[in-house]
Structure formats: structure tokens, C-alpha cells
mmCIF file of C-alpha atoms and ligand atoms in Angstrom:
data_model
loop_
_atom_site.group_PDB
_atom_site.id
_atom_site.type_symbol
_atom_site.label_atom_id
_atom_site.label_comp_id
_atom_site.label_asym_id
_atom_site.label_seq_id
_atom_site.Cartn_x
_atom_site.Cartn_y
_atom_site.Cartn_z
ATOM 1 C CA UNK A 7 0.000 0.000 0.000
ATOM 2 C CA UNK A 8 2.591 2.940 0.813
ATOM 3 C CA UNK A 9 4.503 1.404 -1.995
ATOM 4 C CA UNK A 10 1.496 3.514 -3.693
ATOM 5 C CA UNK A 11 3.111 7.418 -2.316
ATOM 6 C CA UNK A 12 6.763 6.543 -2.689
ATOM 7 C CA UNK A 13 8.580 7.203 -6.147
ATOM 8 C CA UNK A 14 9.431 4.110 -7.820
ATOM 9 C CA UNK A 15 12.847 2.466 -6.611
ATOM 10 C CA UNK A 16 12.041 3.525 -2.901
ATOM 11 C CA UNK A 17 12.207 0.270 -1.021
ATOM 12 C CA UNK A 18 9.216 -0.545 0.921
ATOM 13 C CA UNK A 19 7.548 -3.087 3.347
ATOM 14 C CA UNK A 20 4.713 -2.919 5.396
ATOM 15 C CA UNK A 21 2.495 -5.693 7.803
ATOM 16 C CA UNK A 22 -0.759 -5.344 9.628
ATOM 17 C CA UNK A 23 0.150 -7.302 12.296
ATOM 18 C CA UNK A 24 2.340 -8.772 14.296
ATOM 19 C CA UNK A 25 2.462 -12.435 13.260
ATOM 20 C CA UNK A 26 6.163 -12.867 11.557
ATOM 21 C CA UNK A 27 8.649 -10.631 13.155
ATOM 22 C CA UNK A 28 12.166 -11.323 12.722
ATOM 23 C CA UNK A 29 14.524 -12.558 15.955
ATOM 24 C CA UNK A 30 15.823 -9.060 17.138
ATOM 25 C CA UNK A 31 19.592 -8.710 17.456
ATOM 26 C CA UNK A 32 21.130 -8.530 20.890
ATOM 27 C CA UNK A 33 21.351 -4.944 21.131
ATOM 28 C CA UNK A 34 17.713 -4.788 19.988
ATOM 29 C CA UNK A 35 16.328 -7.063 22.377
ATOM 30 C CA UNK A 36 18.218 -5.520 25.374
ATOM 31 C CA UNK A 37 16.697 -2.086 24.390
ATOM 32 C CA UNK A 38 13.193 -3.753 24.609
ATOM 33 C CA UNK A 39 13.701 -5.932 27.432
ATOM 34 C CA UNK A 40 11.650 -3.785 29.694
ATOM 35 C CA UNK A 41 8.595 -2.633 27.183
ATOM 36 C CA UNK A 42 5.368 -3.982 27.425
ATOM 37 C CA UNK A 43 4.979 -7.122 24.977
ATOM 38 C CA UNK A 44 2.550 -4.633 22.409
ATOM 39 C CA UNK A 45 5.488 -2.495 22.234
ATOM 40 C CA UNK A 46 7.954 -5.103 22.132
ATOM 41 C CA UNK A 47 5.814 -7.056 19.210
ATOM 42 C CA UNK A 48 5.435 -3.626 17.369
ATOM 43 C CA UNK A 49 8.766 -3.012 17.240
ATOM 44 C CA UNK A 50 10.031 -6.039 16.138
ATOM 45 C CA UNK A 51 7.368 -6.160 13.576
ATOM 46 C CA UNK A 52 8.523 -3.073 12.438
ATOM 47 C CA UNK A 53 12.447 -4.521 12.664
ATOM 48 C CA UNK A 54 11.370 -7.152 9.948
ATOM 49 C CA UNK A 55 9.903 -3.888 7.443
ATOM 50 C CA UNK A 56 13.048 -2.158 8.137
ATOM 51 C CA UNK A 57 15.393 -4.987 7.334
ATOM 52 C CA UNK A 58 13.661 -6.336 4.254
ATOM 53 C CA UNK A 59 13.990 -2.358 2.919
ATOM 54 C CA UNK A 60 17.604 -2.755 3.674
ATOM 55 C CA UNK A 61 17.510 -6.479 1.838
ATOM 56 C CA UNK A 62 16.175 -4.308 -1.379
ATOM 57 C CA UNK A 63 18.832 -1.868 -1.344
ATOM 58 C CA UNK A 64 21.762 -4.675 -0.818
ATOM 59 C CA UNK A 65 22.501 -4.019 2.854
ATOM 60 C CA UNK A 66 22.789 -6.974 5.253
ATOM 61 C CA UNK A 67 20.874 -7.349 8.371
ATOM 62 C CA UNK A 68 21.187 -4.773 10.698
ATOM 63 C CA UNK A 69 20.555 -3.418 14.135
ATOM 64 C CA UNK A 70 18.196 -0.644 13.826
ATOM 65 C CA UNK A 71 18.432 1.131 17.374
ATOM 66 C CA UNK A 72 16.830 4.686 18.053
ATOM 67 C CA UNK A 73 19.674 7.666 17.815
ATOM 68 C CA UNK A 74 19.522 11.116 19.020
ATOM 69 C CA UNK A 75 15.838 12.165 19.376
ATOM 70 C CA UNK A 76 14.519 8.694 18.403
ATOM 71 C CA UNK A 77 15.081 8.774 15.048
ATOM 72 C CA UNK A 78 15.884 5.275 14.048
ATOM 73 C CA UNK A 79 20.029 4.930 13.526
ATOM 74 C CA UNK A 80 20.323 3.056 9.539
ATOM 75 C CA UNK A 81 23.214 2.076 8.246
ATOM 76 C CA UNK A 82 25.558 4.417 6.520
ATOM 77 C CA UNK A 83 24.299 5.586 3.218
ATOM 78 C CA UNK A 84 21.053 5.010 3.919
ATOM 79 C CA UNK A 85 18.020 6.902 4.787
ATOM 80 C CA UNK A 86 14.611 5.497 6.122
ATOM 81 C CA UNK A 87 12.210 6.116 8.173
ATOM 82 C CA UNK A 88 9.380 3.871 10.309
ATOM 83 C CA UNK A 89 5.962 4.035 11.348
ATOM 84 C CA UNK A 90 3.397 1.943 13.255
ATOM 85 C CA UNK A 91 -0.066 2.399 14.697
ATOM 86 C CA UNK A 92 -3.010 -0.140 15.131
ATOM 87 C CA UNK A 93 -3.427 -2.373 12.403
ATOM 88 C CA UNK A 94 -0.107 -0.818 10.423
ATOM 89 C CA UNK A 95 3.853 -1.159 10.722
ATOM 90 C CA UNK A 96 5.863 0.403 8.095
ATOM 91 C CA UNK A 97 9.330 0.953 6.821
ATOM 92 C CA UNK A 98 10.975 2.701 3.813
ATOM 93 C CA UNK A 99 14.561 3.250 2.941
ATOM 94 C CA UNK A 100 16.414 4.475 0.137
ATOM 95 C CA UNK A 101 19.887 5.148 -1.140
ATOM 96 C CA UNK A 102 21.128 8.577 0.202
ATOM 97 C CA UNK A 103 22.711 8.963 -3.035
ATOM 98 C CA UNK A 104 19.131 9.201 -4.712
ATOM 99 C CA UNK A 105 16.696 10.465 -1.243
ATOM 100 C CA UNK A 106 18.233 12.955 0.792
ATOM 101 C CA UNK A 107 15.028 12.706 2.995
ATOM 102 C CA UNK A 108 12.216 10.052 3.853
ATOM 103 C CA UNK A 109 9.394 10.352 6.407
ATOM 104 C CA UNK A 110 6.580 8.011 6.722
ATOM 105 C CA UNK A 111 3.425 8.253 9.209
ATOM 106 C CA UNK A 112 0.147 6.098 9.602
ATOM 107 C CA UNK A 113 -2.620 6.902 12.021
ATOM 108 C CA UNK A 114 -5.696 5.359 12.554
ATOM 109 C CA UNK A 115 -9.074 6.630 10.428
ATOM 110 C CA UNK A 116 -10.820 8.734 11.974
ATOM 111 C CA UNK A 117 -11.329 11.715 14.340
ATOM 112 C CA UNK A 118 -8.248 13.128 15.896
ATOM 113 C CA UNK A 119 -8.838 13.433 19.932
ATOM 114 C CA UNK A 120 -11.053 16.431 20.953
ATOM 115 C CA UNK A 121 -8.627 19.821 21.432
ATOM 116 C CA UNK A 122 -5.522 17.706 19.461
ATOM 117 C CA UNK A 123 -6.431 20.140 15.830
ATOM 118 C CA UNK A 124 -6.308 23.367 18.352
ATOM 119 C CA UNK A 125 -3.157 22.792 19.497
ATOM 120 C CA UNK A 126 -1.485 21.257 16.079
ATOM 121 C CA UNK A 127 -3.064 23.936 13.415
ATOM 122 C CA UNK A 128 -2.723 27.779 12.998
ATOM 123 C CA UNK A 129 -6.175 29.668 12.038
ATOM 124 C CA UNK A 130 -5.320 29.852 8.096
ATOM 125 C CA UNK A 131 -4.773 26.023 8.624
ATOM 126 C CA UNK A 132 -8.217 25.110 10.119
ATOM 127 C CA UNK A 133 -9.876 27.226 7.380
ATOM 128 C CA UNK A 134 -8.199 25.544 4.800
ATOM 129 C CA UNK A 135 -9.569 22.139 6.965
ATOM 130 C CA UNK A 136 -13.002 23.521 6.868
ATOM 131 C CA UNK A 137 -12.749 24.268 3.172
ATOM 132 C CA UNK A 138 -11.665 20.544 2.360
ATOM 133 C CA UNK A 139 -14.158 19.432 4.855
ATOM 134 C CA UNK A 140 -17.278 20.782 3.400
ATOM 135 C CA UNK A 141 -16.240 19.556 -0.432
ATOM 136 C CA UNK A 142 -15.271 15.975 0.873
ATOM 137 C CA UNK A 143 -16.703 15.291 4.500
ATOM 138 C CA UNK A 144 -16.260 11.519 3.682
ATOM 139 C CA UNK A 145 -11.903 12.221 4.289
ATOM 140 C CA UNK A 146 -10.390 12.122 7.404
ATOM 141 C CA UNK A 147 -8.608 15.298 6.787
ATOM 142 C CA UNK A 148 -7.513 16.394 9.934
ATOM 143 C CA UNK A 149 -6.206 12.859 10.916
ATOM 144 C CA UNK A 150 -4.416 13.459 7.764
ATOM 145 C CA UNK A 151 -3.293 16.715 8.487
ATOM 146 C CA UNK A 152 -1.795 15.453 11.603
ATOM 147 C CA UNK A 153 0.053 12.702 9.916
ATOM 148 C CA UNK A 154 1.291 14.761 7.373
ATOM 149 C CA UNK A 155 3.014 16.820 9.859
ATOM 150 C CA UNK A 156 4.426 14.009 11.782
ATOM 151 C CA UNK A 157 6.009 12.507 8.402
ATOM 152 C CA UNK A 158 7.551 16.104 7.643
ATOM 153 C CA UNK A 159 8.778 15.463 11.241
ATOM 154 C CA UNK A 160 10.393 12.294 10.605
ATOM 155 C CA UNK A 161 11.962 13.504 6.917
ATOM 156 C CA UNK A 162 13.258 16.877 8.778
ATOM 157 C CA UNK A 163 14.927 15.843 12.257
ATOM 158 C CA UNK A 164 17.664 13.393 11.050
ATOM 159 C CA UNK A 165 18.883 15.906 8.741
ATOM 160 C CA UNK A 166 18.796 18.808 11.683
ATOM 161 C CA UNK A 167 18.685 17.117 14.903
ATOM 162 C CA UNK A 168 16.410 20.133 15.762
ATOM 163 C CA UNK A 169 12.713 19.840 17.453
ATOM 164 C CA UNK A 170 10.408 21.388 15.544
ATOM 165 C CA UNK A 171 6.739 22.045 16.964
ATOM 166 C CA UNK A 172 3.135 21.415 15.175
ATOM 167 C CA UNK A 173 2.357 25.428 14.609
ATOM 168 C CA UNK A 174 6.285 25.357 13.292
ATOM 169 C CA UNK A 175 4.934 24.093 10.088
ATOM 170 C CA UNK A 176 2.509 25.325 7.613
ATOM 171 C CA UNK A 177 1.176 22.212 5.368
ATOM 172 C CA UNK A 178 -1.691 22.562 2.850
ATOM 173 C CA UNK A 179 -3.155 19.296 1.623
ATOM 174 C CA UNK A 180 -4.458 18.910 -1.864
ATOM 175 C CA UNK A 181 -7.815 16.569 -2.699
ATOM 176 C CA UNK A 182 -5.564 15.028 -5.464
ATOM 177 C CA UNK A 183 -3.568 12.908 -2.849
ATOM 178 C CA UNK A 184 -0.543 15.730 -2.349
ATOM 179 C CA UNK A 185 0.820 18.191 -0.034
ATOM 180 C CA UNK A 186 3.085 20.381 0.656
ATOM 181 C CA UNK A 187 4.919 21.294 3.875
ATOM 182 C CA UNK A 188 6.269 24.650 5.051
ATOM 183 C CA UNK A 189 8.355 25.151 8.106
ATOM 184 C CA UNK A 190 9.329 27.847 10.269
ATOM 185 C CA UNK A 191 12.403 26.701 12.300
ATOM 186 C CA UNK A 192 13.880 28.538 14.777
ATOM 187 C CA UNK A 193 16.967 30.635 13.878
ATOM 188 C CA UNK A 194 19.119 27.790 15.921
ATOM 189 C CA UNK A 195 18.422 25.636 13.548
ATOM 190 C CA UNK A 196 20.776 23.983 11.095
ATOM 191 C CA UNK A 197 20.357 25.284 7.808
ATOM 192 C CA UNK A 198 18.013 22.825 5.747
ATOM 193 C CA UNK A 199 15.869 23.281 2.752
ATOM 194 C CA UNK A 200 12.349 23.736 5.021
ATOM 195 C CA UNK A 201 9.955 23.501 1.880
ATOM 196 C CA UNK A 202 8.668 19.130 2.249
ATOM 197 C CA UNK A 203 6.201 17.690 -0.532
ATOM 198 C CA UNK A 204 4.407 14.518 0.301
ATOM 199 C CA UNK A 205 1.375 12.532 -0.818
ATOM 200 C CA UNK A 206 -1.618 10.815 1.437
ATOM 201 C CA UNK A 207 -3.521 7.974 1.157
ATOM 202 C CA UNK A 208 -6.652 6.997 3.140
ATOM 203 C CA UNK A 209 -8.140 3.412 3.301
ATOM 204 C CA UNK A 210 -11.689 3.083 5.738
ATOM 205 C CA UNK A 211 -9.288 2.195 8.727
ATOM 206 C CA UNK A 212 -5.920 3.984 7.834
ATOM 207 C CA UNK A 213 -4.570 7.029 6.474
ATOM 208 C CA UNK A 214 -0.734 6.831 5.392
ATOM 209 C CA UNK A 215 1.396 9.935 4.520
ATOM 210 C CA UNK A 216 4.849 10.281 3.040
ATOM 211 C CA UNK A 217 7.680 12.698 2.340
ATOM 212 C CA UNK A 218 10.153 11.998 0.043
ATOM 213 C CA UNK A 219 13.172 14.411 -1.590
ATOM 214 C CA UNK A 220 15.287 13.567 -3.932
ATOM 215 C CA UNK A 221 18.960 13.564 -2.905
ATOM 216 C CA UNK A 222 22.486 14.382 -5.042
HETATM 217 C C1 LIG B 11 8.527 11.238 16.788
HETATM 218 C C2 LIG B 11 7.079 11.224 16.326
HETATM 219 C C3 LIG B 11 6.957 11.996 15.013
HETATM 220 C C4 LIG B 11 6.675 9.736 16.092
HETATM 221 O O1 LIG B 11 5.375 9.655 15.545
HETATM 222 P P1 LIG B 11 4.234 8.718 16.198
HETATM 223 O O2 LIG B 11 2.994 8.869 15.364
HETATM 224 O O3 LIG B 11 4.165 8.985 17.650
HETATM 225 O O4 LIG B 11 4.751 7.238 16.058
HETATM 226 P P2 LIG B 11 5.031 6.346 14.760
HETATM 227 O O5 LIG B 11 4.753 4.961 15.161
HETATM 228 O O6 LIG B 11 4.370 6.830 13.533
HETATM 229 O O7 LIG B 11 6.576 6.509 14.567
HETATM 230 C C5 LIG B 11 7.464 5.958 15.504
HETATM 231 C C6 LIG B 11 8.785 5.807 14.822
HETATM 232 O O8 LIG B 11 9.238 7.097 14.417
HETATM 233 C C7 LIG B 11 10.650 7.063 14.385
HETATM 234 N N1 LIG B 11 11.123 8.265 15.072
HETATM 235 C C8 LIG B 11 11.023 8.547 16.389
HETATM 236 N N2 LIG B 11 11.588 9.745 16.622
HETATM 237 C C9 LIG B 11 12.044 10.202 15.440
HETATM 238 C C10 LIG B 11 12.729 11.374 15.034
HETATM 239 N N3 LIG B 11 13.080 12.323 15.919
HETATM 240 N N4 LIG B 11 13.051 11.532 13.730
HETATM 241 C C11 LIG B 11 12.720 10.578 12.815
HETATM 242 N N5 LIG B 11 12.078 9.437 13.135
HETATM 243 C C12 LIG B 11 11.745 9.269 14.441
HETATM 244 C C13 LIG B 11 11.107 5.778 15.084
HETATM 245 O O9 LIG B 11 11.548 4.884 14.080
HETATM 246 C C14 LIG B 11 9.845 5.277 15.741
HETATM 247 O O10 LIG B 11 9.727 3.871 15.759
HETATM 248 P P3 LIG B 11 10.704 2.961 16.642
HETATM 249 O O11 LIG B 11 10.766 3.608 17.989
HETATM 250 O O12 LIG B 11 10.080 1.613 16.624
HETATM 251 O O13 LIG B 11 12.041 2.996 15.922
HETATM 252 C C15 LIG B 11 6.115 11.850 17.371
HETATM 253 O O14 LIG B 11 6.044 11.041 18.517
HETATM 254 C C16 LIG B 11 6.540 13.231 17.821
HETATM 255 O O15 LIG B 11 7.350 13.405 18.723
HETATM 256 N N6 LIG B 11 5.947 14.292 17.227
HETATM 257 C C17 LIG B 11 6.163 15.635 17.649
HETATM 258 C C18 LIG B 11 7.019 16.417 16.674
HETATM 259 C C19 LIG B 11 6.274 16.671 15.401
HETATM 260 O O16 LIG B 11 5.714 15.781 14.810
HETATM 261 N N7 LIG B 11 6.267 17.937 14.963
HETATM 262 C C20 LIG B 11 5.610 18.296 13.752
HETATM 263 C C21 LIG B 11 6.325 19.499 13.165
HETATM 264 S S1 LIG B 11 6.664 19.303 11.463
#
């Protein structure tokens, strides 16, 4: 399914459960040792994604711990990024050579919690909600509004190693399965290109969202 919002030549893998995850290495295992089992399956789960993306691009099995800021630590020359959420787990991983940035998110269909869009949206951005709202009220658009940012999230911090908030990023979503992604970083922040595209995908229980740039 993500394979769908990824440019061709991305590698991709994806489950919706938890029923074949791969033995965790050592260092893996230790790191989990004291999560609850849902955690422990859902990261393993997502272990086996990750790994088969790195089979794709030629890479041997590798430990995939959490670095600075839990961004997941992949192998040199490679750039990925991982998501899970009920009924999802998802990887994707590229050459850096060809994607200088990757960010994946999934999130449950559906409703985002009552006062999450307040806190996550400026005013322009809830009218531009509204707007897609009232010409398509069948689309979860502010779930995917909220995963859109989180993707951004995951494509921007491994590059920056800078925390960037929800109202530090101005996306506008586009009916034809697109978006685009503004940010506003503070004036700490590394230097980094802050303009993201992505594209979306909803399903009845899922809505996927992914940012990709091309790298060189
Ligand atoms: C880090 C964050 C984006 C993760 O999203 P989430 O919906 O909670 O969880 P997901 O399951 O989709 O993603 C979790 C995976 O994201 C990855 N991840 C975690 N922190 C990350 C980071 N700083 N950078 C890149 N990837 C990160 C990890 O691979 C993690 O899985 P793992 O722990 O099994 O390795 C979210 O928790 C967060 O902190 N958001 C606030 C910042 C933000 O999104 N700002 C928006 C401004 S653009």
C-alpha cells in the first residue's frame, strides 16, 4: 500500500500485524527488554519492514536502534524512516545517493482526539480544513493533516537534529492525494531546505502519509 506514495525504486515493506517478526539482534532485544509485549511485538514487527527495505537496497541485516531524538540509527548511506499504529507497521529506505530525505506516518481513520487540531493547526490552517471538509466530508482530513506533519517530522529531524513544533509548520493538503509542507524553524536551527512535498492515502481504517526528496 505505501509502496502507492513513494517514487518508484524507494524500497518498501509494510504488515498489519504482528504475526512474523524477525529474531531481534542482541542490542535490539536488550533495548526492549523492559517494554510492554505490544510495544515489544510492534517493534520487532517493524524490525522485519526495516530490514527487508535494507535487503532491497543490498545491505545486510542490521541493528536498527533509536539515535539522538529517536530517530531510528540506519546504516551508513542510507536513509529510512518507520511508522506503526493499530493495524499498520511500516518501513521505507532508500539510497542517500538518490533520497536525501524520507518520512513516513500512519494513524488510525478517523477523528483526531477532541482539542488535538487546536493545538497542532494555525487559524489559516483550520480554514483551509473547513474548506476541504465541506467539499469531501467523507476524508479524514484532519487525521491526515496530523500525519502529514508528523512525516515532515520524521523527513526533517535526522537531517537537523532540531525539534520542531506542530504550529512550526505550515502544510496545505491537496484533494488530489498531495501536499506540501512549510516550516518555520527557529533561527538555531541547522540550515536545511524547510519547503517538504508529500502525498496521502486513506483506506476506511488507515490514512498513510509520506515525504520523500530527492537527494544528489
Ligand atoms: C517522533 C514522532 C513523530 C513519532 O510519531 P508517532 O505517530 O508517535 O509514532 P510512529 O509509530 O508513527 O513513529 C514511531 C517511529 O518514528 C521514528 N522516530 C522517532 N523519533 C524520530 C525522530 N526524531 N526523527 C525521525 N524518526 C523518528 C522511530 O523509528 C519510531 O519507531 P521505533 O521507535 O520503533 O524505531 C512523534 O512522537 C513526535 O514526537 N511528534 C512531535 C514532533 C512533530 O511531529 N512535529 C511536527 C512538526 S513538522
Amino acid at each position: 500500500m505505501i509502496e502507492s506514495i513513494l517514487p518508484p525504486g524507494v524500497a518498501s515493506s509494510e504488515a498489519f500485524d504482528d504475526a512474523a517478526p524477525a529474531p531481534l539482534f542482541p542490542s535490539e532485544a536488550a533495548l526492549m527488554a523492559s517494554r510492554r509485549a505490544r510495544r515489544r511485538r510492534q517493534f520487532a514487527t517493524a524490525r522485519t519492514c526495516a530490514r527487508r527495505c535494507l535487503a532491497d537496497l543490498g545491505h545486510a541485516p542490521a541493528p536498527l536502534l533509536p539515535g539522538p531524538g529517536g530517530a531510528p540509527a540506519w546504516p551508513s548511506g542510507v536513509v529510512g524512516s518507520i511508522t506503526h499504529c493499530d493495524g499498520y507497521r511500516g518501513a521505507v529506505a532508500d539510497h542517500r545517493a538518490r533520497t536525501s530525505a524520507l518520512g513516513i506516518d500512519a494513524e488510525p481513520a478517523g477523528p483526531l482526539p477532541t482539542g488535538v487540531l487546536g493545538l497542532i493547526t494555525s487559524p489559516a490552517e483550520r480554514a483551509h480544513l473547513a474548506a476541504l471538509a465541506e467539499a469531501d466530508p467523507a476524508t479524514p482530513w484532519e487525521r491526515l493533516f496530523f500525519s502529514a506533519k508528523e512525516a515532515v517530522y520524521k523527513a526533517w529531524y535526522p537531517a537537523t537534529g532540531t525539534w520542531l513544533g506542530f504550529r512550526q509548520a505550515t502544510v496545505t493538503l491537496s484533494p488530489a492525494g498531495t501536499f506540501t509542507c512549510v516550516l518555520h524553524p527557529p533561527p538555531t536551527a541547522a540550515p536545511a531546505n524547510p519547503h517538504y512535498e508529500g502525498r496521502w492515502l486513506s483506506t476506511p481504517t488507515l490514512v498513510l502519509t509520506a515525504v520523500h526528496r530527492e537527494g544528489g
